[in-house]
Coordinates of C-alpha atoms and ligand atoms in Angstrom, one line a residue:
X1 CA 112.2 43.1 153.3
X2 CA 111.0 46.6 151.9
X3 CA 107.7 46.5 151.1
X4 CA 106.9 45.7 146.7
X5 CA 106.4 49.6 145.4
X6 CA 102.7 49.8 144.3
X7 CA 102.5 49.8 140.8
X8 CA 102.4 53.3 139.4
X9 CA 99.1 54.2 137.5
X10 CA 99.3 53.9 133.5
X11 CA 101.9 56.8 132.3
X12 CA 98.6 57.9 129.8
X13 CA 94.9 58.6 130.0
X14 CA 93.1 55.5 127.9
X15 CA 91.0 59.0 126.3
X16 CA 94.8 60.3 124.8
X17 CA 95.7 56.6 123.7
X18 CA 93.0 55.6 122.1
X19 CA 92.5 58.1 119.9
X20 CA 94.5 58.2 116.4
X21 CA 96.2 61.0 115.3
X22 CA 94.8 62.5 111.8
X23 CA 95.9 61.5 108.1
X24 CA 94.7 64.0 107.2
X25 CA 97.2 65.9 109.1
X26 CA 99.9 63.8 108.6
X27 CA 99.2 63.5 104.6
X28 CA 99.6 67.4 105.1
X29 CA 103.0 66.9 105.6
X30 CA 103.6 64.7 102.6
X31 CA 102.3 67.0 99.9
X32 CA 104.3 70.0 101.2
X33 CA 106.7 67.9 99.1
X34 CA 107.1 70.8 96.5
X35 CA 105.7 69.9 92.5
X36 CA 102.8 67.3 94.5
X37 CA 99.2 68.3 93.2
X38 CA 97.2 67.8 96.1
X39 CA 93.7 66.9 96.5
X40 CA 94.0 65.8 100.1
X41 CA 94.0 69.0 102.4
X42 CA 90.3 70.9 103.1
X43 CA 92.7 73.9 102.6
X44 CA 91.6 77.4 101.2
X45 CA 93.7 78.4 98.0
X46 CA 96.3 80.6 99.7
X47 CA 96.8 82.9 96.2
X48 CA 93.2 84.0 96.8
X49 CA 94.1 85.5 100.7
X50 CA 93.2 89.4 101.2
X51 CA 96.6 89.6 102.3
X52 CA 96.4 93.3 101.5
X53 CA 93.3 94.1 102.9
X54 CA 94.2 92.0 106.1
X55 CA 97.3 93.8 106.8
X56 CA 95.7 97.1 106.2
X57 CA 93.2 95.5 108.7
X58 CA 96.2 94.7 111.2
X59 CA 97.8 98.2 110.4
X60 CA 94.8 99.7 112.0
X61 CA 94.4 97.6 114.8
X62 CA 98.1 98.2 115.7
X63 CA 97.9 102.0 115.0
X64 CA 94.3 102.9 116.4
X65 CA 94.4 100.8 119.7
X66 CA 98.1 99.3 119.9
X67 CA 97.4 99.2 123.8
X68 CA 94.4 97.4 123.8
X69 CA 95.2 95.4 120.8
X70 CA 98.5 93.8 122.4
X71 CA 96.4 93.2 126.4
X72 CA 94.9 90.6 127.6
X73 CA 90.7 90.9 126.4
X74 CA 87.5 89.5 127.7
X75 CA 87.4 85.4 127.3
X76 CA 83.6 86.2 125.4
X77 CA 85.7 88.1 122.8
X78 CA 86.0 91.5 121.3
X79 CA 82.3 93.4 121.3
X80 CA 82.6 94.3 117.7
X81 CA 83.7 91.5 116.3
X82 CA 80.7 89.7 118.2
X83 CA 78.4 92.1 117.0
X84 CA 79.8 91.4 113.5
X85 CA 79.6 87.8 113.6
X86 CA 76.0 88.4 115.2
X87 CA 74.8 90.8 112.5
X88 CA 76.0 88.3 109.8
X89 CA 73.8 85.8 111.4
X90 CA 71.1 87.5 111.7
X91 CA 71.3 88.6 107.5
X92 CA 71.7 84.7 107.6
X93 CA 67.7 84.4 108.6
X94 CA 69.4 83.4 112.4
X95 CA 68.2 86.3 114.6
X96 CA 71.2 86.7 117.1
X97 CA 72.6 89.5 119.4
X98 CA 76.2 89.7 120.2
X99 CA 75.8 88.4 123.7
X100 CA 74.7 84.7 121.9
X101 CA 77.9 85.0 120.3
X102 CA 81.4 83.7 122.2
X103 CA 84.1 84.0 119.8
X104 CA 87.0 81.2 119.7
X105 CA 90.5 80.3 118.7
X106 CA 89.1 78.2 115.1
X107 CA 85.8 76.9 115.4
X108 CA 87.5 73.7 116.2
X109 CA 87.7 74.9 119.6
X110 CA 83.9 75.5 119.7
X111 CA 83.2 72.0 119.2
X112 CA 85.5 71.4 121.8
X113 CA 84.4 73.7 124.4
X114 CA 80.9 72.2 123.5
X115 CA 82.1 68.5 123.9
X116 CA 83.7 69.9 127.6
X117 CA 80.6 71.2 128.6
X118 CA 78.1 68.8 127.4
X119 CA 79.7 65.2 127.3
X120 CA 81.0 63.1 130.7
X121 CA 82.8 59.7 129.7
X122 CA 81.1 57.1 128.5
X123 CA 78.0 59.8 127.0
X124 CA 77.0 58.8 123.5
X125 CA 76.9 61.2 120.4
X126 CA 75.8 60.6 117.2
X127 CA 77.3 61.3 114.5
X128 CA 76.6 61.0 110.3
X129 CA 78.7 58.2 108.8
X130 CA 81.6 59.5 107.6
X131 CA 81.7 62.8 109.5
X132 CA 84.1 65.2 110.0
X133 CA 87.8 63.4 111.4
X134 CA 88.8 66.1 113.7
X135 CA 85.2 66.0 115.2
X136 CA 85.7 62.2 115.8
X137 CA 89.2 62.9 117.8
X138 CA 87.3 65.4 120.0
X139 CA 84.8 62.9 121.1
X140 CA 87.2 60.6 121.4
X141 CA 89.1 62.7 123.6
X142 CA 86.6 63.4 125.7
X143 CA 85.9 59.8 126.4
X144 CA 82.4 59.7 124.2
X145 CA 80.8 56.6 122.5
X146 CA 80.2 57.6 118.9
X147 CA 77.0 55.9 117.5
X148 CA 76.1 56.2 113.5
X149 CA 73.4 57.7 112.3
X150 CA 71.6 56.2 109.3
X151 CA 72.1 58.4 106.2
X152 CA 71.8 58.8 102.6
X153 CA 73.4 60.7 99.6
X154 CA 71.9 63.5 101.2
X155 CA 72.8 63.5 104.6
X156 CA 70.8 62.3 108.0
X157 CA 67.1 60.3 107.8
X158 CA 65.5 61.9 110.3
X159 CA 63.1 59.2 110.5
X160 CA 66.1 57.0 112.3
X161 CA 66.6 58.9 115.3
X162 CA 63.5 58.0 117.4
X163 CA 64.9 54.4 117.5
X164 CA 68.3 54.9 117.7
X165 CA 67.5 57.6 120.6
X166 CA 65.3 55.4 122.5
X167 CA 68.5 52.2 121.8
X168 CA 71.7 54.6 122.4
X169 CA 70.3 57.2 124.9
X170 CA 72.6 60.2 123.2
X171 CA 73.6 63.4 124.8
X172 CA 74.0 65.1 121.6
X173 CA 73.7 65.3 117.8
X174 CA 76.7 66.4 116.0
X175 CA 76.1 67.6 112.2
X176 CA 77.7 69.0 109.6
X177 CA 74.7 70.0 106.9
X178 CA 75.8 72.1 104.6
X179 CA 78.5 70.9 102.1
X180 CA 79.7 68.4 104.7
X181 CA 83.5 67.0 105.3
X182 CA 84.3 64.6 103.9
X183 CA 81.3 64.0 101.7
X184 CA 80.3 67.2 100.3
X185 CA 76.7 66.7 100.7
X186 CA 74.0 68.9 101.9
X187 CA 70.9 68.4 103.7
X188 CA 67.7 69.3 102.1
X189 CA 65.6 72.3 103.9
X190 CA 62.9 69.6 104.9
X191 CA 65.0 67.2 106.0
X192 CA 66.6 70.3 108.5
X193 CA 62.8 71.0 109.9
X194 CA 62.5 67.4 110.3
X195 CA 66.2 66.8 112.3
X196 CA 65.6 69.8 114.5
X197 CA 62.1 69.1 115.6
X198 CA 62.7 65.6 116.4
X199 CA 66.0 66.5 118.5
X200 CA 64.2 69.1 120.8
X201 CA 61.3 66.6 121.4
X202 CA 63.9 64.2 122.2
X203 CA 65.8 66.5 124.6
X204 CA 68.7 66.0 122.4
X205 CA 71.4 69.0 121.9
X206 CA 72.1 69.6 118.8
X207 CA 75.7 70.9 117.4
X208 CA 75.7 72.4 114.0
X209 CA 78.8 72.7 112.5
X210 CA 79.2 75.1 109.6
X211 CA 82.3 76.2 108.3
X212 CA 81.7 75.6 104.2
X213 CA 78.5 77.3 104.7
X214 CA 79.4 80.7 102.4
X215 CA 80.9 78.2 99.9
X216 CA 77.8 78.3 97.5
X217 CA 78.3 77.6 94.1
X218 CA 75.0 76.5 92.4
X219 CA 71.5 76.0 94.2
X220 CA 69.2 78.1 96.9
X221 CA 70.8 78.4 100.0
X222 CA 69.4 76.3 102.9
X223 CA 68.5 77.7 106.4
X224 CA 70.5 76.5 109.2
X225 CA 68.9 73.6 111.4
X226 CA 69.3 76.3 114.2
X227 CA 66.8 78.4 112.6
X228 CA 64.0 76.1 112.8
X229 CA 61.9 76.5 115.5
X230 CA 62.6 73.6 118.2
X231 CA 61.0 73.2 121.4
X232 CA 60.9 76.0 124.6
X233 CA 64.2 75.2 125.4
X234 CA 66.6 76.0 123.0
X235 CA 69.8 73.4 123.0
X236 CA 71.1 74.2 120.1
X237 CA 74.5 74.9 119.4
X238 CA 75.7 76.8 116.2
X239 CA 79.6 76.9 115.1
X240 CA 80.4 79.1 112.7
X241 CA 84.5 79.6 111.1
X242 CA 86.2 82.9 109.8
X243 CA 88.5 80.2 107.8
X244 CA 87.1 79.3 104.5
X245 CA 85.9 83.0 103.8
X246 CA 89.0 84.8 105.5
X247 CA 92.1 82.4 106.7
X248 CA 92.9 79.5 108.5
X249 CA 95.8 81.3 109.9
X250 CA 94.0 83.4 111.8
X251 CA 92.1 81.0 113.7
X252 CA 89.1 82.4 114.5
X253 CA 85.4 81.0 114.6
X254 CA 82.8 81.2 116.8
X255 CA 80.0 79.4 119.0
X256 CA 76.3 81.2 119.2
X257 CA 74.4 78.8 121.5
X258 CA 71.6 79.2 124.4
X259 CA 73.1 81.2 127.3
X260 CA 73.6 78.2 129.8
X261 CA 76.1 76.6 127.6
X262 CA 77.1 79.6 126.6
X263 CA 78.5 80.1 130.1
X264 CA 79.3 76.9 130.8
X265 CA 81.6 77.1 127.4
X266 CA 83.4 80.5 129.0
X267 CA 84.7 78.4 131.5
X268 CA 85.7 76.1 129.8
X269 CA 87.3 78.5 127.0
X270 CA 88.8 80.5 130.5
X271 CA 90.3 77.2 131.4
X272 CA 92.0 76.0 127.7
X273 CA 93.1 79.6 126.5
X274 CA 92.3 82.3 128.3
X275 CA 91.0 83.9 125.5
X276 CA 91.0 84.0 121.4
X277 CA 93.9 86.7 120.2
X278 CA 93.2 90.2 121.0
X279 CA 94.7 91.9 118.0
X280 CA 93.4 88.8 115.4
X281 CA 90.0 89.5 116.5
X282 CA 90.4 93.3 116.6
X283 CA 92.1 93.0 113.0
X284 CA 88.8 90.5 111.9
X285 CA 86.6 93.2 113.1
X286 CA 88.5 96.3 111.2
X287 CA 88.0 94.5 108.1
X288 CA 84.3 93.2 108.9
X289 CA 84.2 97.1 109.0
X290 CA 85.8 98.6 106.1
X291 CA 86.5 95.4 103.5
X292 CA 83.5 94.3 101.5
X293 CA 84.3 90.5 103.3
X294 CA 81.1 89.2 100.7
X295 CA 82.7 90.4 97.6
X296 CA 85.7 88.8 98.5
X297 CA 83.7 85.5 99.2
X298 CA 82.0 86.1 95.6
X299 CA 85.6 86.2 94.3
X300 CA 86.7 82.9 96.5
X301 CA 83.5 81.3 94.9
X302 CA 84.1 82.1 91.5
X303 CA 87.2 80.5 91.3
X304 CA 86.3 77.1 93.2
X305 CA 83.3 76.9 91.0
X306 CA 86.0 76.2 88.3
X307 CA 88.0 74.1 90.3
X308 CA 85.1 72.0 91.5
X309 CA 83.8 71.6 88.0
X310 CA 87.9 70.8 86.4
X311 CA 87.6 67.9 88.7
X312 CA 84.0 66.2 88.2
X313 CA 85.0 67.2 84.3
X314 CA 88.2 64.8 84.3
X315 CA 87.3 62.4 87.1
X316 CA 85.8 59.5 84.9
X317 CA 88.9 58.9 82.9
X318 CA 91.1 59.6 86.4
X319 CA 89.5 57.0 87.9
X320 CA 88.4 53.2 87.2
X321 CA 85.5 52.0 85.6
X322 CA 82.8 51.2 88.4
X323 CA 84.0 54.0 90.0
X324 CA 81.0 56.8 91.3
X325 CA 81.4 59.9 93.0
X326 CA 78.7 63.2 93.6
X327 CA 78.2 66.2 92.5
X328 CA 78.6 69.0 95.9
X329 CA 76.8 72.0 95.2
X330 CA 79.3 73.9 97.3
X331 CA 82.4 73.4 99.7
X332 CA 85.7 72.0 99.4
X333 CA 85.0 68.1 98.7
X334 CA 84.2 65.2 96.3
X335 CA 83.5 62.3 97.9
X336 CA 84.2 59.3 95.8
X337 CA 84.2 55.4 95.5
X338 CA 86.3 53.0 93.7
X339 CA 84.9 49.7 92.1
X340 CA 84.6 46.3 94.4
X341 CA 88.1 44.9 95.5
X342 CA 89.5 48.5 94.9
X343 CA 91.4 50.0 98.3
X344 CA 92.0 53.5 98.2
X345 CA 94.1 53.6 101.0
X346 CA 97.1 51.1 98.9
X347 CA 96.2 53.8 95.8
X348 CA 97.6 56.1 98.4
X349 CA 100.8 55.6 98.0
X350 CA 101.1 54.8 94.5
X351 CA 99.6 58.1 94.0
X352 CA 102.2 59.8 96.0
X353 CA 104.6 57.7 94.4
X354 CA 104.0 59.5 91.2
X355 CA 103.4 63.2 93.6
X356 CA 99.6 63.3 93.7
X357 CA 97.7 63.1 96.8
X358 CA 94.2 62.6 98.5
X359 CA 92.5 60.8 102.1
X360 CA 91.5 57.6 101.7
X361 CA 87.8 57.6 103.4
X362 CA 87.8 55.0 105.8
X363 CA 89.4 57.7 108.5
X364 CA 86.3 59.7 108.5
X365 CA 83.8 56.6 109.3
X366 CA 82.5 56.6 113.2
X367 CA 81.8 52.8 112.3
X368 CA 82.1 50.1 109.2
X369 CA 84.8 52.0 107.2
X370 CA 84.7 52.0 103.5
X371 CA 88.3 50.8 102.1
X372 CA 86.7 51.9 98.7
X373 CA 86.1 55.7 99.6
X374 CA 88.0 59.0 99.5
X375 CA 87.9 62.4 99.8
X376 CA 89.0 64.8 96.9
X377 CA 89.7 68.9 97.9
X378 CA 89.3 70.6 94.5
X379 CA 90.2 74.1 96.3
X380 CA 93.7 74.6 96.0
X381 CA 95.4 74.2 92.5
X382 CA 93.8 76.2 89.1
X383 CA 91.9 73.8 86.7
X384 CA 94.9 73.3 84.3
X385 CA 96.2 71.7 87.7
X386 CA 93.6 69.6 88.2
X387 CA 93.7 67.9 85.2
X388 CA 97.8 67.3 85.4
X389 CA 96.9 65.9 89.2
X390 CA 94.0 63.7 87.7
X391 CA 96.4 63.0 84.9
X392 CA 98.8 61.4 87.1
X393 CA 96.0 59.5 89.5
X394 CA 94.7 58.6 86.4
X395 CA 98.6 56.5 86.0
X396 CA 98.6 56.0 89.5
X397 CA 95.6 53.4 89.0
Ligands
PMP266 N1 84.4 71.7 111.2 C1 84.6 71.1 110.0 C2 83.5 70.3 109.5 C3 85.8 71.4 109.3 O1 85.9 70.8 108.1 C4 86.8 72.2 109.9 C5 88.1 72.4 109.2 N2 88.1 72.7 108.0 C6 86.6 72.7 111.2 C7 85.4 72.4 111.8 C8 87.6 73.5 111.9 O2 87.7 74.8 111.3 P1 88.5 76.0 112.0 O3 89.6 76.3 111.1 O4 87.5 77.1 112.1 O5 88.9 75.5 113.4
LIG267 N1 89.5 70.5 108.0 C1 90.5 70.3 107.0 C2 90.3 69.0 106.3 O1 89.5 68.2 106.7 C3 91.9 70.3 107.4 C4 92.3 71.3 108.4 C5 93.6 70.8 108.8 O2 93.7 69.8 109.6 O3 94.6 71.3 108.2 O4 91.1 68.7 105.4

């Protein structure tokens, strides 16, 4: 008798099945449905792209160095467009030189050349609770435990980590301070000093995640937790995105962390991609050069400043009585939740029902999901929008 054929090994890594797939994506799909009035999407309003002055930008690229803009480049990234993202920095109160900089395909890639470098299965990273969904699928995907931190309405309590450091023994902190996803909240300046020095005392990395950052409307802006001064040994990790302030499309952000995980993160950027597009970058860096990128931010501002305050205007009669929601200085979101026994998730599809979207919240949560939270993105329709999309929530409920 031929001997029994060994059982082949499970078709899928457990990493790849266990982790979901995003609503938020797949909500995407669903309000491409033309005459929906989305709040769902962290999208930038497409009408306010420097479509002009990026294809001006391109033009040159193409013109001036079609050779070098069309070859392979360096995995670090092009020199000027380091040196640009360095010297923004730097104006930032973040002293940098272009060789702390690696540049990489959406800062979404940062975080996962980070997670590569730093996490081995079974590592724990803390995380606030809710955080950032597509932050949750790369630790996931990397096999991580994700731990909560404790936090309030205005982000982490620093005076939670000694015990959940000493109980979870974390490899690294993931944050997102300033006007975070999906919350909208930012963490005060002392609260920052606080975070950062009790991380490097712990020997804990810390990954600072800011892509909303720029996206300012009202209040002092807040030095990055990367700018306080930690212990000798730097392990802090800074991720930075050309996407809110320029376009998603383009996918370019960047990393600006210590140099040992700086070249760890090459390798691991050498292995995934190679490299970031040549001529994107070189495009980025022509108009760094020549476009005034802060006036065009100033413009970007402006008009979500309107947005942000159509939808906190008509959100109380949108939504039922009971409900609360806050009041993000900056950014894309308004985090909000629905009276007890209230699901936002079965308001979902009512909503689109009558072709008006959001996320539900629960998504977002690293543990004990809120049913009665979700996520509104005030950036992409004018106010007289907004109120026809709160209108019709407003039925919806
Ligand atoms: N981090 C956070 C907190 C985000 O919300 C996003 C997406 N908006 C990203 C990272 C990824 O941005 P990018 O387009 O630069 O990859
Ligand atoms: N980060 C954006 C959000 O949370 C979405 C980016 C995307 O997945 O399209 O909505």
């Amino acid at each position: 008798m031929p001997a029994a054929a060994p059982t082949p090994p499970p078709a899928f890594a457990t990493r790849a099945t266990s982790t979901e797939g995003s609503p938020v994506r797949e909500i995407l799909a669903l309000t491409e449905r033309p005459g929906t009035i989305s709040f769902a999407g962290g999208l930038p309003a497409p009408e306010l792209f420097d479509a002009e002055g990026l294809r001006t930008a391109y033009d040159t690229a193409l013109t001036t160095t079609p050779r070098r803009a069309l070859q392979y480049s360096t995995t670090e990234g092009a020199p000027e467009l380091r040196e640009a993202v360095a010297a923004r920095a730097t104006a930032r109160g973040l002293p940098t030189g272009p060789d702390d900089v690696l540049i990489t395909s959406g800062s979404q890639q940062a975080l996962t050349l980070v997670t590569t470098t730093l996490i081995e299965p079974g590592d724990v990273v803390l995380v606030e609770n809710p955080t950032y969904l597509a932050a949750l699928q790369c630790f996931g995907l990397a096999g991580a435990r994700v731990v909560p931190v404790p936090c309030d309405e205005e982000g982490i309590l620093p005076d939670a980590l000694d015990a959940i450091v000493a109980r979870e023994r974390p490899k690294l902190l993931y944050t997102v301070p300033t006007f975070q996803n999906p919350t909208g909240r930012t963490l005060p300046g002392t609260r920052r000093a606080a975070v950062a020095r009790t991380a490097a005392r712990l020997g804990l990395w810390l990954v600072e995640d800011d892509p909303y950052g720029d996206l300012r409307y009202e209040g002092a802006h807040v030095p990055w937790l990367a700018a306080h001064p930690g212990a000798e040994e730097d392990r802090t990790a800074l991720l930075g995105s050309f996407s809110k302030i320029m376009a998603p499309g383009l996918r370019l952000g960047w990393l600006r962390a210590p140099a040992a995980l700086r070249r760890h993160a090459v390798v691991a950027k050498q292995a995934a991609d190679l490299h970031t597009s040549t001529v994107d970058q070189l495009a980025a860096a022509h108009y760094l050069g020549t476009a005034d990128l802060d006036a065009h931010i100033a413009k970007v501002r402006t008009a979500y400043r309107d947005r942000r305050d159509a939808l906190l205007t008509g959100l109380g009669d949108a939504l039922p009585a009971g409900s609360t929601w806050n009041r993000p200085e900056g950014g894309m979101f308004v985090w909000a939740r629905l009276p007890e026994g209230c699901d936002a998730t079965a308001l979902l599809s009512a909503a689109i029902s009558r072709q008006v979207a959001f996320v539900p919240g629960s998504p977002f949560f690293a543990a004990h999901p809120d049913p009665r939270t979700l996520r509104l993105s005030f950036t992409t329709h004018t106010p007289q929008e907004i109120k026809e999309g709160l209108r019709r929530l407003g039925t919806a409920i």
